[in-house]
Coordinates of C-alpha atoms and ligand atoms in Angstrom, one line a residue:
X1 CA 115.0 125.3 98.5
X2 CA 112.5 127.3 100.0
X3 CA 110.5 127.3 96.6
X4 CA 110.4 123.3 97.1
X5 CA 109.4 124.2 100.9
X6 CA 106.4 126.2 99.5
X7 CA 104.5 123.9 97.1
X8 CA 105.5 120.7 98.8
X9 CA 103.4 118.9 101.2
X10 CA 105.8 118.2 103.5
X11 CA 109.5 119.1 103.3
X12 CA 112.0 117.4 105.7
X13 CA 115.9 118.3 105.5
X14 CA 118.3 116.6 108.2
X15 CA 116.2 114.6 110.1
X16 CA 118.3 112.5 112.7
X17 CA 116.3 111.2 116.1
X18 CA 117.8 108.7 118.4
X19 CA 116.4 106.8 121.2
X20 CA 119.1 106.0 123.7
X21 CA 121.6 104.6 122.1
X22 CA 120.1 103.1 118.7
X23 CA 119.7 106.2 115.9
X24 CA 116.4 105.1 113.9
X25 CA 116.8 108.1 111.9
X26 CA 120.0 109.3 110.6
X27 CA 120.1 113.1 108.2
X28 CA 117.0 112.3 106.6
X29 CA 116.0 114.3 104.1
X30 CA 112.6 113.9 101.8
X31 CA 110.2 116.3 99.7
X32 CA 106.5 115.3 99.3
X33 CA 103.7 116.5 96.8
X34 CA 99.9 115.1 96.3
X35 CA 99.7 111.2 95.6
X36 CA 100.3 108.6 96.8
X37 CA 104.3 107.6 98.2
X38 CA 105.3 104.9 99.4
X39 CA 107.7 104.4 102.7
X40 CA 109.3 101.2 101.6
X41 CA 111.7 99.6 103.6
X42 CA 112.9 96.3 105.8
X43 CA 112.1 96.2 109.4
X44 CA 113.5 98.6 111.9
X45 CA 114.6 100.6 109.1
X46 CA 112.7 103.9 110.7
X47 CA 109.6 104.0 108.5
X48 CA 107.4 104.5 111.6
X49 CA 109.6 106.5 113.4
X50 CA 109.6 109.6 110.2
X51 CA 105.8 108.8 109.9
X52 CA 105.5 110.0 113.7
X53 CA 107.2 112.7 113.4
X54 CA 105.8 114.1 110.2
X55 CA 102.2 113.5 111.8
X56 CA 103.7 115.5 115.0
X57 CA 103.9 112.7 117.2
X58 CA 107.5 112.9 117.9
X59 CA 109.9 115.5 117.2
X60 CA 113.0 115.1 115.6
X61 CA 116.7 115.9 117.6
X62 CA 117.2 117.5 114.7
X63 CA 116.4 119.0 111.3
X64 CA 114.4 120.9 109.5
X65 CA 110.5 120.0 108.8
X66 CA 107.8 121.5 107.0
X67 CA 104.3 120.0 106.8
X68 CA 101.3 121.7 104.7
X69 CA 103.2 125.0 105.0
X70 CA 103.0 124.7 109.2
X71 CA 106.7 124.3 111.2
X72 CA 105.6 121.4 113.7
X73 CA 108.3 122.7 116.0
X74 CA 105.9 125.6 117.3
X75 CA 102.2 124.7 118.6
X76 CA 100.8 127.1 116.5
X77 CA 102.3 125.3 113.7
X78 CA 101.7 121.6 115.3
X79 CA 97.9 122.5 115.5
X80 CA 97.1 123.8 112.2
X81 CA 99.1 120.1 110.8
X82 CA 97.3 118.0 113.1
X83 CA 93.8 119.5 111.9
X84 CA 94.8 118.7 108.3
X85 CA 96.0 115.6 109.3
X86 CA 95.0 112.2 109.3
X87 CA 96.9 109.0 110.8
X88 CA 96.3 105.8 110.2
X89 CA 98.8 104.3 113.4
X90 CA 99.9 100.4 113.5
X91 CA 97.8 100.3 116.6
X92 CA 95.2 102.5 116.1
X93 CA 94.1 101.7 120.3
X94 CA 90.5 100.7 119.6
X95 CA 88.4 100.2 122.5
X96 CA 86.7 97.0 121.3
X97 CA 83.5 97.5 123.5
X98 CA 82.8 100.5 121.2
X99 CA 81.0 100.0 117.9
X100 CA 82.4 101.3 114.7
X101 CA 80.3 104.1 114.7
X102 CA 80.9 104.8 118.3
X103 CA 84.8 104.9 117.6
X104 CA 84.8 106.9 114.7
X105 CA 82.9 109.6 116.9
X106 CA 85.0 109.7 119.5
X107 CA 88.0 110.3 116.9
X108 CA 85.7 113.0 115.7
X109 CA 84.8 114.7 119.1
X110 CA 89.1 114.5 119.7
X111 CA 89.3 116.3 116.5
X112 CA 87.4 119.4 117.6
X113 CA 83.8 118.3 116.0
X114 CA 81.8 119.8 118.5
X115 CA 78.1 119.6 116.6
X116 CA 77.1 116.6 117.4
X117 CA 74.5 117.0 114.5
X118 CA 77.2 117.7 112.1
X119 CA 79.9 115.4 113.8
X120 CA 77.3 112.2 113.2
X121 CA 77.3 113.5 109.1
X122 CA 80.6 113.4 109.0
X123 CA 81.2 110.2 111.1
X124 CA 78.5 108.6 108.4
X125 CA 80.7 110.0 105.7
X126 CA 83.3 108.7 106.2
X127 CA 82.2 105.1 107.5
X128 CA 80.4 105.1 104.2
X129 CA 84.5 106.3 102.1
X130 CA 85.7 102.9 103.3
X131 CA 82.9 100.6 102.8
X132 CA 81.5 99.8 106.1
X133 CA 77.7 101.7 105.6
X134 CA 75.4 99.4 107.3
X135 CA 78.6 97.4 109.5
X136 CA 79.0 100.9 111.7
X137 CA 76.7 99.3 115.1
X138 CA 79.0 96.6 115.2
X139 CA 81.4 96.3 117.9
X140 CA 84.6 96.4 117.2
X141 CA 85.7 92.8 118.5
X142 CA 83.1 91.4 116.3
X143 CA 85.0 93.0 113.4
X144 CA 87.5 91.2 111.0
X145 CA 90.8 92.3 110.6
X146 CA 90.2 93.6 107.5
X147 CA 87.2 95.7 108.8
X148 CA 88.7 97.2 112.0
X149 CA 91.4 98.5 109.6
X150 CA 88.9 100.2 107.1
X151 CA 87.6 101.7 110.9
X152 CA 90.6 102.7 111.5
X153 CA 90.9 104.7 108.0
X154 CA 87.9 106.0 108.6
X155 CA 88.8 107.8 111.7
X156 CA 92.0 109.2 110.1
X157 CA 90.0 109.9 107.3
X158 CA 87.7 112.5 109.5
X159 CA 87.7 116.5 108.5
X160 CA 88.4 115.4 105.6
X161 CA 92.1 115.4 105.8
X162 CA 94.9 117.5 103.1
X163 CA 97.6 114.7 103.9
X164 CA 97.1 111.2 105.0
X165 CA 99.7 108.9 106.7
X166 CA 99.0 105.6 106.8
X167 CA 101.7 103.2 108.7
X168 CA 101.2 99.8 106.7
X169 CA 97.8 100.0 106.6
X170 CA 97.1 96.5 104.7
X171 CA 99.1 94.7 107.2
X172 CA 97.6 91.5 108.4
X173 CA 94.9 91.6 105.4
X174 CA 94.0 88.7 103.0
X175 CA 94.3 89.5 99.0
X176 CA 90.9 90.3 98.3
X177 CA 90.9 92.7 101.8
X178 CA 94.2 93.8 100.3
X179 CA 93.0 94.5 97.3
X180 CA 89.7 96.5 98.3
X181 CA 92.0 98.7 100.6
X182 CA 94.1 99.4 97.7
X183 CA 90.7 100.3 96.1
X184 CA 90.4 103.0 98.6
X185 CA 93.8 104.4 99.1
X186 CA 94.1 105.0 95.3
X187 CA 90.8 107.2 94.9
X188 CA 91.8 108.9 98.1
X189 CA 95.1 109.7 96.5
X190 CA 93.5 112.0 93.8
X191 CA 92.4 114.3 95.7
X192 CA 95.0 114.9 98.4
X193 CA 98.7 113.5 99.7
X194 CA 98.9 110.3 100.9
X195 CA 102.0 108.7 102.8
X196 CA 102.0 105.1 103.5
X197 CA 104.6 102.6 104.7
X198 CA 104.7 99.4 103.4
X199 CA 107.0 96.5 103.5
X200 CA 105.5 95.1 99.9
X201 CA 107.3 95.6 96.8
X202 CA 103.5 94.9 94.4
X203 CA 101.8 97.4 96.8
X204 CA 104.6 100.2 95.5
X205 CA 103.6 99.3 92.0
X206 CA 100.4 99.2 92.5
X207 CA 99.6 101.9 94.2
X208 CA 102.2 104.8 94.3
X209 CA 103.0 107.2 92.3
X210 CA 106.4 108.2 94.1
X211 CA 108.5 105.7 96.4
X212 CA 111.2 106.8 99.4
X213 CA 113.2 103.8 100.1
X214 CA 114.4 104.0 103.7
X215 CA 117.2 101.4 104.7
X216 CA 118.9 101.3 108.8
X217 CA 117.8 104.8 109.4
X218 CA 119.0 106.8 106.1
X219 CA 116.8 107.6 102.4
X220 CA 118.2 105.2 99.8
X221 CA 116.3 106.2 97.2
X222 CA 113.4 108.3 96.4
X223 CA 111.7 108.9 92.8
X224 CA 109.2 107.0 90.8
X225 CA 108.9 102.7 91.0
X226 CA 109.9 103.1 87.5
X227 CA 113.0 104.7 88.6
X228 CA 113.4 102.3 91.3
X229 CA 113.1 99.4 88.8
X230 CA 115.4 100.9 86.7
X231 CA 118.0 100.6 89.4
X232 CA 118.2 96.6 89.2
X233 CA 118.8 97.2 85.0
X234 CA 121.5 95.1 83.9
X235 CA 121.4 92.9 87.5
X236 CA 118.7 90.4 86.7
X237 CA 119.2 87.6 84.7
X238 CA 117.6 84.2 83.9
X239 CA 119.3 80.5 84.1
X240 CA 118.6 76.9 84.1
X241 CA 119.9 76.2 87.5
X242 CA 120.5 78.4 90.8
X243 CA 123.2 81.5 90.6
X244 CA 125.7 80.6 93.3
X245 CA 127.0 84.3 93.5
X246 CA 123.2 86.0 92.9
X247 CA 122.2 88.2 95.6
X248 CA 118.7 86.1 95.4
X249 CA 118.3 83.3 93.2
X250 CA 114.2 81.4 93.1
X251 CA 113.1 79.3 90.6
X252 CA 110.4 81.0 89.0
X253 CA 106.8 79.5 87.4
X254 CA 108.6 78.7 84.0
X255 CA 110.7 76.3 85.8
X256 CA 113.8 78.9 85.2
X257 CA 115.6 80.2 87.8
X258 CA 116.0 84.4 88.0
X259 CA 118.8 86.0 90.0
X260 CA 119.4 89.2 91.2
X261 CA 123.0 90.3 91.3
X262 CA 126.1 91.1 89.3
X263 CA 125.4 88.8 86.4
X264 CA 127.8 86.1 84.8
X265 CA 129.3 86.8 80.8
X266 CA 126.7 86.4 78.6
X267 CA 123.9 85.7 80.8
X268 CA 119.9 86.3 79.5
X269 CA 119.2 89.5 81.0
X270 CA 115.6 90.4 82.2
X271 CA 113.1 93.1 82.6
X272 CA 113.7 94.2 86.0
X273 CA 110.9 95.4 88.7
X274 CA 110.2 97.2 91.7
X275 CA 111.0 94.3 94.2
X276 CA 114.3 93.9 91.7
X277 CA 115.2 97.4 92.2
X278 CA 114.5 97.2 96.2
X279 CA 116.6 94.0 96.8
X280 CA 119.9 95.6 94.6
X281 CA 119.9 98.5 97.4
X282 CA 118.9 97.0 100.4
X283 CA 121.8 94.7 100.5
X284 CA 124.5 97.3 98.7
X285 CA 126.8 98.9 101.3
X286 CA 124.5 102.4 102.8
X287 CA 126.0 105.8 101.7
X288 CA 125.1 104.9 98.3
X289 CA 122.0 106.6 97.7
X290 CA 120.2 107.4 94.8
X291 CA 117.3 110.4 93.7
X292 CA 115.8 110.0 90.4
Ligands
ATP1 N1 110.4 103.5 121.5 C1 111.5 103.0 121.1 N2 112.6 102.8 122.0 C2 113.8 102.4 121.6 N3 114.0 102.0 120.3 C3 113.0 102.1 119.4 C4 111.7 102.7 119.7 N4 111.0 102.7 118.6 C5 111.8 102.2 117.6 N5 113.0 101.9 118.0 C6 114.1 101.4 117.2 O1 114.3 102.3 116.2 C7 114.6 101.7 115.0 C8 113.6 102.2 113.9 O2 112.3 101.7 114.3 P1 111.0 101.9 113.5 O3 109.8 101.3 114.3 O4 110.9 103.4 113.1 O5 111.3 101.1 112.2 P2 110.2 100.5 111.1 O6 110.9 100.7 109.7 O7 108.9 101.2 111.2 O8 110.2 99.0 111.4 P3 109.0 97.9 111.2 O9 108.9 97.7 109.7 O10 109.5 96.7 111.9 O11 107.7 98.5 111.8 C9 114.6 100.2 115.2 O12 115.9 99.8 115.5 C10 113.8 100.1 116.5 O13 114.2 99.0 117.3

């Protein structure tokens, strides 16, 4: 194990934190390399709660954590993660009297960029990574939704970061948006580790290269979206009317209905994919968990 602990990224074993009485994480345990993995999971399942504390925002009650070789439990250890880190927050706090530029400085200045000369390089930089060269005197409130969020990846994306958490960064963001950010998160991807949560089955398979499913505080899965596909094989079938006993049953473009769920004798079986794969383990009983 400490092999793993060594070449990984980050390296969590155990992690449990409650606040008061509700436990939003429960023994989790999770190994990360470079790419991009997805967090996938329903609401209040403790996605943002194990992005915290991996980006040293919280800290656990207990377990075990490695991030980029540092122990976040010390403050040597929490300062040398948080100047390889960057975090993309669900409310990144803008001030929106400030202009993009103006924001992304002040991240900068936070992060220890004292030469203002070299700061405003860098603060061009990485304005310029997501796409907003020439948008970076606007004020924020003027902004879109879509481009206050590329502001906010550009602050995390500051120093140049080894690891990247971004808590559903395309949240909120129309298709094209969506799609443009995907643009971005991909190419930064190759060249570093990049954790994101999501709740969106397409942005796993279009995006990540490894997926941790997290379900009511405890890892369901965690592999590939092939693997995670693969666990819906045999439980999706096609019909000419609606399953009664499907887990889900729509009726699809074709005018065919597919179901998810313990098929009937016989039935057509199909092909299944990520969002498949998610919606058999979400609603199985927890405690069955599954690495692949
Ligand atoms: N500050 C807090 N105080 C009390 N309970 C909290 C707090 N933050 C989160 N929780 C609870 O902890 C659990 C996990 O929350 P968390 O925000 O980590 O989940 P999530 O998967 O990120 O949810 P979402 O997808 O809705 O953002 C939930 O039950 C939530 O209500």
């Amino acid at each position: 194990m400490t092999v793993v602990a060594a070449t990984s990224v980050v390296h969590a074993s155990g992690l449990t934190l409650r606040y008061g009485r509700t436990t939003a994480l429960s023994d989790v345990s999770v190994t990360l390399h470079g790419g991009v993995t997805g967090l996938l999971g329903p609401n209040g399942a403790g996605k943002t709660t194990l992005l915290r504390i991996v980006a040293t925002a919280l800290v656990p009650d207990r377990g075990a954590l490695s991030v980029l070789g540092a122990d976040p439990r010390t403050p040597a250890g929490r300062l040398a993660v948080r100047r390889r880190l960057g975090y993309l927050p669900q409310d990144p706090g803008f001030h929106p009297g400030f202009t993009a530029f103006e924001f992304v400085d002040y991240v900068a200045i936070l992060k220890e960029l004292t030469d203002r000369r070299a700061r405003h390089q860098e603060v061009r930089r990485v304005l310029d990574a997501v796409g907003l060269t020439g948008r970076s005197g606007r004020k924020i409130r003027a902004l879109s939704g879509g481009m206050r969020q590329r502001v906010a990846l550009a602050a995390a994306l500051v120093g140049d970061p080894d690891l990247l958490i971004l808590d559903e960064p395309t949240v909120g963001l129309d298709p094209e948006q969506r799609l443009r950010f995907r643009e971005v998160i991909a190419e930064l991807g190759e060249g570093r580790a990049v954790l994101l949560s999501t709740h969106q089955t397409e942005e796993v398979m279009a995006l990540c290269q490894r997926v941790v499913v997290l379900d009511r505080g405890t890892v369901r899965f965690e592999g590939t979206p092939a693997g995670l596909a693969a666990h819906a094989r045999g439980r999706v079938w096609t019909s000419g009317s609606r399953a009664p006993g499907a887990l889900a049953s729509w009726r699809a473009g074709d005018g065919r209905y597919r179901n998810v769920g313990a098929p009937p004798d016989g039935a057509e079986l199909l092909e299944p994919t990520v969002e498949d794969g998610y919606l058999t383990l979400v609603d199985s009983p927890a405690g069955e968990e599954d690495r692949r």
